[in-house]
Amino acid sequence: MFIPLIALCRSCESRDTFAAMQAGATSAITPSISIDDFRDRVHQAIAVGSRTVLVVDDEVMILDILEQSLQRERFGVITATSVDQAIQYLESTRVHAVVSDMLMPGRNSFGLLVEVKERFPHIPVIIITGYSGRFSPKDCIAAGADAYCTKPFKNAEIVRTLRAVLARSESRVSGSPVSPALRSGS
């Protein structure tokens, strides 16, 4: 169960806020905040715990590592081992972001990226890959990827990148970016 934690500081410096966030706080505020801003921060803190990430990779070990890492950071995680399975989840499940390996047997993640951006344009996509041949970072970004991480990656890098793309996405769209399943009440 996720319980948001909001740190309240009388005179926080940026290092204090950073320390609170590193220790697990969802947000940090000062007493001078308006009631409307306070209400918004509480809603944002609750939303953090309800974000679901779809992780797509044909390597089970990578899926397990990413799943554990993201769950420690309070994300809900769904895993898929193929592009077709990922599309099925996107059509039926509440998803806020996709983290996908580039090369997999069958349809590759470049095709997944294109399909997500066509059918679910508000869902951010992060591409991860150790392959530096056929699809460059420029190709992925041009096709709509919100970020690109190369293998070997550090778990903290994926988490930091995920939080950044979710924040950018949420600032562009009112409310959380979700798949049609959520908008229809699923």
C-alpha positions as protocol buffer text, in pm:
chain_id: "A"
residue {
  index: 1
  type: MET
  ca { x: 0 y: 0 z: 0 }
}
residue {
  index: 2
  type: PHE
  ca { x: 133 y: 343 z: -95 }
}
residue {
  index: 3
  type: ILE
  ca { x: 101 y: 627 z: 153 }
}
residue {
  index: 4
  type: PRO
  ca { x: 225 y: 963 z: 27 }
}
residue {
  index: 5
  type: LEU
  ca { x: 461 y: 1150 z: 259 }
}
residue {
  index: 6
  type: ILE
  ca { x: 481 y: 1527 z: 232 }
}
residue {
  index: 7
  type: ALA
  ca { x: 767 y: 1693 z: 421 }
}
residue {
  index: 8
  type: LEU
  ca { x: 682 y: 2028 z: 582 }
}
residue {
  index: 9
  type: CYS
  ca { x: 973 y: 2268 z: 635 }
}
residue {
  index: 10
  type: ARG
  ca { x: 972 y: 2616 z: 784 }
}
residue {
  index: 11
  type: SER
  ca { x: 1272 y: 2736 z: 583 }
}
residue {
  index: 12
  type: CYS
  ca { x: 1386 y: 2460 z: 351 }
}
residue {
  index: 13
  type: GLU
  ca { x: 1697 y: 2500 z: 145 }
}
residue {
  index: 14
  type: SER
  ca { x: 1725 y: 2301 z: -175 }
}
residue {
  index: 15
  type: ARG
  ca { x: 1958 y: 2047 z: -8 }
}
residue {
  index: 16
  type: ASP
  ca { x: 1696 y: 1989 z: 265 }
}
residue {
  index: 17
  type: THR
  ca { x: 1425 y: 1932 z: 6 }
}
residue {
  index: 18
  type: PHE
  ca { x: 1656 y: 1698 z: -185 }
}
residue {
  index: 19
  type: ALA
  ca { x: 1738 y: 1506 z: 135 }
}
residue {
  index: 20
  type: ALA
  ca { x: 1367 y: 1469 z: 215 }
}
residue {
  index: 21
  type: MET
  ca { x: 1296 y: 1337 z: -135 }
}
residue {
  index: 22
  type: GLN
  ca { x: 1592 y: 1096 z: -114 }
}
residue {
  index: 23
  type: ALA
  ca { x: 1458 y: 969 z: 220 }
}
residue {
  index: 24
  type: GLY
  ca { x: 1125 y: 884 z: 57 }
}
residue {
  index: 25
  type: ALA
  ca { x: 914 y: 1198 z: 78 }
}
residue {
  index: 26
  type: THR
  ca { x: 676 y: 1238 z: -212 }
}
residue {
  index: 27
  type: SER
  ca { x: 686 y: 1617 z: -192 }
}
residue {
  index: 28
  type: ALA
  ca { x: 812 y: 1900 z: 29 }
}
residue {
  index: 29
  type: ILE
  ca { x: 631 y: 2223 z: 117 }
}
residue {
  index: 30
  type: THR
  ca { x: 673 y: 2532 z: 333 }
}
residue {
  index: 31
  type: PRO
  ca { x: 409 y: 2676 z: 569 }
}
residue {
  index: 32
  type: SER
  ca { x: 368 y: 2983 z: 345 }
}
residue {
  index: 33
  type: ILE
  ca { x: 204 y: 2774 z: 72 }
}
residue {
  index: 34
  type: SER
  ca { x: -153 y: 2865 z: -23 }
}
residue {
  index: 35
  type: ILE
  ca { x: -437 y: 2624 z: 51 }
}
residue {
  index: 36
  type: ASP
  ca { x: -492 y: 2572 z: -324 }
}
residue {
  index: 37
  type: ASP
  ca { x: -123 y: 2491 z: -378 }
}
residue {
  index: 38
  type: PHE
  ca { x: -133 y: 2260 z: -75 }
}
residue {
  index: 39
  type: ARG
  ca { x: -436 y: 2077 z: -217 }
}
residue {
  index: 40
  type: ASP
  ca { x: -259 y: 2044 z: -555 }
}
residue {
  index: 41
  type: ARG
  ca { x: 53 y: 1903 z: -387 }
}
residue {
  index: 42
  type: VAL
  ca { x: -154 y: 1645 z: -199 }
}
residue {
  index: 43
  type: HIS
  ca { x: -326 y: 1537 z: -522 }
}
residue {
  index: 44
  type: GLN
  ca { x: 10 y: 1517 z: -698 }
}
residue {
  index: 45
  type: ALA
  ca { x: 156 y: 1311 z: -412 }
}
residue {
  index: 46
  type: ILE
  ca { x: -134 y: 1066 z: -434 }
}
residue {
  index: 47
  type: ALA
  ca { x: -93 y: 1045 z: -813 }
}
residue {
  index: 48
  type: VAL
  ca { x: 274 y: 948 z: -776 }
}
residue {
  index: 49
  type: GLY
  ca { x: 174 y: 627 z: -603 }
}
residue {
  index: 50
  type: SER
  ca { x: -78 y: 538 z: -868 }
}
residue {
  index: 51
  type: ARG
  ca { x: 148 y: 560 z: -1172 }
}
residue {
  index: 52
  type: THR
  ca { x: 181 y: 237 z: -1365 }
}
residue {
  index: 53
  type: VAL
  ca { x: 474 y: 166 z: -1594 }
}
residue {
  index: 54
  type: LEU
  ca { x: 469 y: -96 z: -1868 }
}
residue {
  index: 55
  type: VAL
  ca { x: 816 y: -249 z: -1904 }
}
residue {
  index: 56
  type: VAL
  ca { x: 878 y: -437 z: -2231 }
}
residue {
  index: 57
  type: ASP
  ca { x: 1181 y: -660 z: -2284 }
}
residue {
  index: 58
  type: ASP
  ca { x: 1235 y: -1014 z: -2411 }
}
residue {
  index: 59
  type: GLU
  ca { x: 1506 y: -1073 z: -2147 }
}
residue {
  index: 60
  type: VAL
  ca { x: 1336 y: -1190 z: -1826 }
}
residue {
  index: 61
  type: MET
  ca { x: 1635 y: -1090 z: -1614 }
}
residue {
  index: 62
  type: ILE
  ca { x: 1612 y: -728 z: -1736 }
}
residue {
  index: 63
  type: LEU
  ca { x: 1236 y: -729 z: -1673 }
}
residue {
  index: 64
  type: ASP
  ca { x: 1292 y: -853 z: -1317 }
}
residue {
  index: 65
  type: ILE
  ca { x: 1561 y: -594 z: -1245 }
}
residue {
  index: 66
  type: LEU
  ca { x: 1352 y: -306 z: -1379 }
}
residue {
  index: 67
  type: GLU
  ca { x: 1036 y: -430 z: -1209 }
}
residue {
  index: 68
  type: GLN
  ca { x: 1207 y: -449 z: -867 }
}
residue {
  index: 69
  type: SER
  ca { x: 1377 y: -113 z: -913 }
}
residue {
  index: 70
  type: LEU
  ca { x: 1059 y: 66 z: -1016 }
}
residue {
  index: 71
  type: GLN
  ca { x: 851 y: -98 z: -743 }
}
residue {
  index: 72
  type: ARG
  ca { x: 1102 y: 25 z: -483 }
}
residue {
  index: 73
  type: GLU
  ca { x: 1034 y: 373 z: -621 }
}
residue {
  index: 74
  type: ARG
  ca { x: 658 y: 323 z: -567 }
}
residue {
  index: 75
  type: PHE
  ca { x: 559 y: 265 z: -930 }
}
residue {
  index: 76
  type: GLY
  ca { x: 312 y: -1 z: -1028 }
}
residue {
  index: 77
  type: VAL
  ca { x: 478 y: -225 z: -1286 }
}
residue {
  index: 78
  type: ILE
  ca { x: 337 y: -441 z: -1563 }
}
residue {
  index: 79
  type: THR
  ca { x: 580 y: -647 z: -1770 }
}
residue {
  index: 80
  type: ALA
  ca { x: 554 y: -773 z: -2125 }
}
residue {
  index: 81
  type: THR
  ca { x: 796 y: -991 z: -2320 }
}
residue {
  index: 82
  type: SER
  ca { x: 676 y: -891 z: -2668 }
}
residue {
  index: 83
  type: VAL
  ca { x: 539 y: -595 z: -2857 }
}
residue {
  index: 84
  type: ASP
  ca { x: 208 y: -774 z: -2916 }
}
residue {
  index: 85
  type: GLN
  ca { x: 168 y: -841 z: -2543 }
}
residue {
  index: 86
  type: ALA
  ca { x: 253 y: -477 z: -2468 }
}
residue {
  index: 87
  type: ILE
  ca { x: -16 y: -353 z: -2708 }
}
residue {
  index: 88
  type: GLN
  ca { x: -272 y: -582 z: -2540 }
}
residue {
  index: 89
  type: TYR
  ca { x: -186 y: -430 z: -2202 }
}
residue {
  index: 90
  type: LEU
  ca { x: -209 y: -76 z: -2340 }
}
residue {
  index: 91
  type: GLU
  ca { x: -554 y: -148 z: -2480 }
}
residue {
  index: 92
  type: SER
  ca { x: -689 y: -285 z: -2155 }
}
residue {
  index: 93
  type: THR
  ca { x: -486 y: -153 z: -1863 }
}
residue {
  index: 94
  type: ARG
  ca { x: -416 y: 180 z: -1699 }
}
residue {
  index: 95
  type: VAL
  ca { x: -63 y: 277 z: -1811 }
}
residue {
  index: 96
  type: HIS
  ca { x: 119 y: 604 z: -1747 }
}
residue {
  index: 97
  type: ALA
  ca { x: 450 y: 530 z: -1924 }
}
residue {
  index: 98
  type: VAL
  ca { x: 629 y: 266 z: -2129 }
}
residue {
  index: 99
  type: VAL
  ca { x: 992 y: 160 z: -2085 }
}
residue {
  index: 100
  type: SER
  ca { x: 1092 y: -67 z: -2370 }
}
residue {
  index: 101
  type: ASP
  ca { x: 1397 y: -247 z: -2502 }
}
residue {
  index: 102
  type: MET
  ca { x: 1464 y: -170 z: -2868 }
}
residue {
  index: 103
  type: LEU
  ca { x: 1541 y: -507 z: -3019 }
}
residue {
  index: 104
  type: MET
  ca { x: 1325 y: -809 z: -2955 }
}
residue {
  index: 105
  type: PRO
  ca { x: 1225 y: -1113 z: -3159 }
}
residue {
  index: 106
  type: GLY
  ca { x: 931 y: -1047 z: -3390 }
}
residue {
  index: 107
  type: ARG
  ca { x: 813 y: -687 z: -3397 }
}
residue {
  index: 108
  type: ASN
  ca { x: 1076 y: -454 z: -3258 }
}
residue {
  index: 109
  type: SER
  ca { x: 1019 y: -171 z: -3015 }
}
residue {
  index: 110
  type: PHE
  ca { x: 1058 y: 91 z: -3285 }
}
residue {
  index: 111
  type: GLY
  ca { x: 725 y: -37 z: -3415 }
}
residue {
  index: 112
  type: LEU
  ca { x: 587 y: -29 z: -3060 }
}
residue {
  index: 113
  type: LEU
  ca { x: 705 y: 330 z: -3021 }
}
residue {
  index: 114
  type: VAL
  ca { x: 534 y: 437 z: -3342 }
}
residue {
  index: 115
  type: GLU
  ca { x: 210 y: 258 z: -3248 }
}
residue {
  index: 116
  type: VAL
  ca { x: 202 y: 402 z: -2895 }
}
residue {
  index: 117
  type: LYS
  ca { x: 255 y: 754 z: -3027 }
}
residue {
  index: 118
  type: GLU
  ca { x: -19 y: 707 z: -3287 }
}
residue {
  index: 119
  type: ARG
  ca { x: -277 y: 537 z: -3064 }
}
residue {
  index: 120
  type: PHE
  ca { x: -186 y: 663 z: -2714 }
}
residue {
  index: 121
  type: PRO
  ca { x: -7 y: 994 z: -2779 }
}
residue {
  index: 122
  type: HIS
  ca { x: -8 y: 1109 z: -2415 }
}
residue {
  index: 123
  type: ILE
  ca { x: 183 y: 805 z: -2287 }
}
residue {
  index: 124
  type: PRO
  ca { x: 556 y: 876 z: -2265 }
}
residue {
  index: 125
  type: VAL
  ca { x: 793 y: 613 z: -2403 }
}
residue {
  index: 126
  type: ILE
  ca { x: 1150 y: 553 z: -2291 }
}
residue {
  index: 127
  type: ILE
  ca { x: 1362 y: 333 z: -2518 }
}
residue {
  index: 128
  type: ILE
  ca { x: 1648 y: 129 z: -2370 }
}
residue {
  index: 129
  type: THR
  ca { x: 1897 y: -62 z: -2577 }
}
residue {
  index: 130
  type: GLY
  ca { x: 2248 y: -193 z: -2595 }
}
residue {
  index: 131
  type: TYR
  ca { x: 2232 y: -200 z: -2973 }
}
residue {
  index: 132
  type: SER
  ca { x: 2375 y: 103 z: -3150 }
}
residue {
  index: 133
  type: GLY
  ca { x: 2325 y: 9 z: -3511 }
}
residue {
  index: 134
  type: ARG
  ca { x: 1994 y: 24 z: -3696 }
}
residue {
  index: 135
  type: PHE
  ca { x: 1804 y: 278 z: -3481 }
}
residue {
  index: 136
  type: SER
  ca { x: 1997 y: 570 z: -3338 }
}
residue {
  index: 137
  type: PRO
  ca { x: 1884 y: 787 z: -3047 }
}
residue {
  index: 138
  type: LYS
  ca { x: 1797 y: 1055 z: -3307 }
}
residue {
  index: 139
  type: ASP
  ca { x: 1574 y: 806 z: -3491 }
}
residue {
  index: 140
  type: CYS
  ca { x: 1392 y: 716 z: -3169 }
}
residue {
  index: 141
  type: ILE
  ca { x: 1344 y: 1078 z: -3064 }
}
residue {
  index: 142
  type: ALA
  ca { x: 1226 y: 1169 z: -3416 }
}
residue {
  index: 143
  type: ALA
  ca { x: 969 y: 887 z: -3396 }
}
residue {
  index: 144
  type: GLY
  ca { x: 837 y: 1029 z: -3068 }
}
residue {
  index: 145
  type: ALA
  ca { x: 1042 y: 866 z: -2791 }
}
residue {
  index: 146
  type: ASP
  ca { x: 1045 y: 1084 z: -2483 }
}
residue {
  index: 147
  type: ALA
  ca { x: 1388 y: 956 z: -2378 }
}
residue {
  index: 148
  type: TYR
  ca { x: 1656 y: 705 z: -2472 }
}
residue {
  index: 149
  type: CYS
  ca { x: 1886 y: 513 z: -2233 }
}
residue {
  index: 150
  type: THR
  ca { x: 2170 y: 288 z: -2340 }
}
residue {
  index: 151
  type: LYS
  ca { x: 2270 y: -42 z: -2183 }
}
residue {
  index: 152
  type: PRO
  ca { x: 2431 y: -95 z: -1950 }
}
residue {
  index: 153
  type: PHE
  ca { x: 2213 y: 150 z: -1761 }
}
residue {
  index: 154
  type: LYS
  ca { x: 2193 y: 226 z: -1393 }
}
residue {
  index: 155
  type: ASN
  ca { x: 1857 y: 172 z: -1225 }
}
residue {
  index: 156
  type: ALA
  ca { x: 1874 y: 526 z: -1085 }
}
residue {
  index: 157
  type: GLU
  ca { x: 1915 y: 659 z: -1441 }
}
residue {
  index: 158
  type: ILE
  ca { x: 1597 y: 484 z: -1554 }
}
residue {
  index: 159
  type: VAL
  ca { x: 1404 y: 610 z: -1249 }
}
residue {
  index: 160
  type: ARG
  ca { x: 1533 y: 966 z: -1294 }
}
residue {
  index: 161
  type: THR
  ca { x: 1451 y: 960 z: -1666 }
}
residue {
  index: 162
  type: LEU
  ca { x: 1106 y: 814 z: -1600 }
}
residue {
  index: 163
  type: ARG
  ca { x: 1022 y: 1080 z: -1342 }
}
residue {
  index: 164
  type: ALA
  ca { x: 1141 y: 1354 z: -1578 }
}
residue {
  index: 165
  type: VAL
  ca { x: 934 y: 1234 z: -1875 }
}
residue {
  index: 166
  type: LEU
  ca { x: 626 y: 1187 z: -1654 }
}
residue {
  index: 167
  type: ALA
  ca { x: 666 y: 1539 z: -1516 }
}
residue {
  index: 168
  type: ARG
  ca { x: 700 y: 1684 z: -1868 }
}
residue {
  index: 169
  type: SER
  ca { x: 404 y: 1482 z: -1990 }
}
residue {
  index: 170
  type: GLU
  ca { x: 185 y: 1583 z: -1698 }
}
residue {
  index: 171
  type: SER
  ca { x: 270 y: 1949 z: -1744 }
}
residue {
  index: 172
  type: ARG
  ca { x: 156 y: 1930 z: -2110 }
}
residue {
  index: 173
  type: VAL
  ca { x: -173 y: 1757 z: -2033 }
}
residue {
  index: 174
  type: SER
  ca { x: -422 y: 1828 z: -1760 }
}
residue {
  index: 175
  type: GLY
  ca { x: -427 y: 1523 z: -1533 }
}
residue {
  index: 176
  type: SER
  ca { x: -211 y: 1214 z: -1559 }
}
residue {
  index: 177
  type: PRO
  ca { x: -127 y: 1072 z: -1900 }
}
residue {
  index: 178
  type: VAL
  ca { x: -322 y: 750 z: -1926 }
}
residue {
  index: 179
  type: SER
  ca { x: -429 y: 493 z: -2176 }
}
residue {
  index: 180
  type: PRO
  ca { x: -786 y: 493 z: -2308 }
}
residue {
  index: 181
  type: ALA
  ca { x: -874 y: 218 z: -2059 }
}
residue {
  index: 182
  type: LEU
  ca { x: -851 y: 472 z: -1776 }
}
residue {
  index: 183
  type: ARG
  ca { x: -1031 y: 749 z: -1962 }
}
residue {
  index: 184
  type: SER
  ca { x: -1322 y: 511 z: -2021 }
}
residue {
  index: 185
  type: GLY
  ca { x: -1342 y: 434 z: -1649 }
}
residue {
  index: 186
  type: SER
  ca { x: -1157 y: 100 z: -1638 }
}
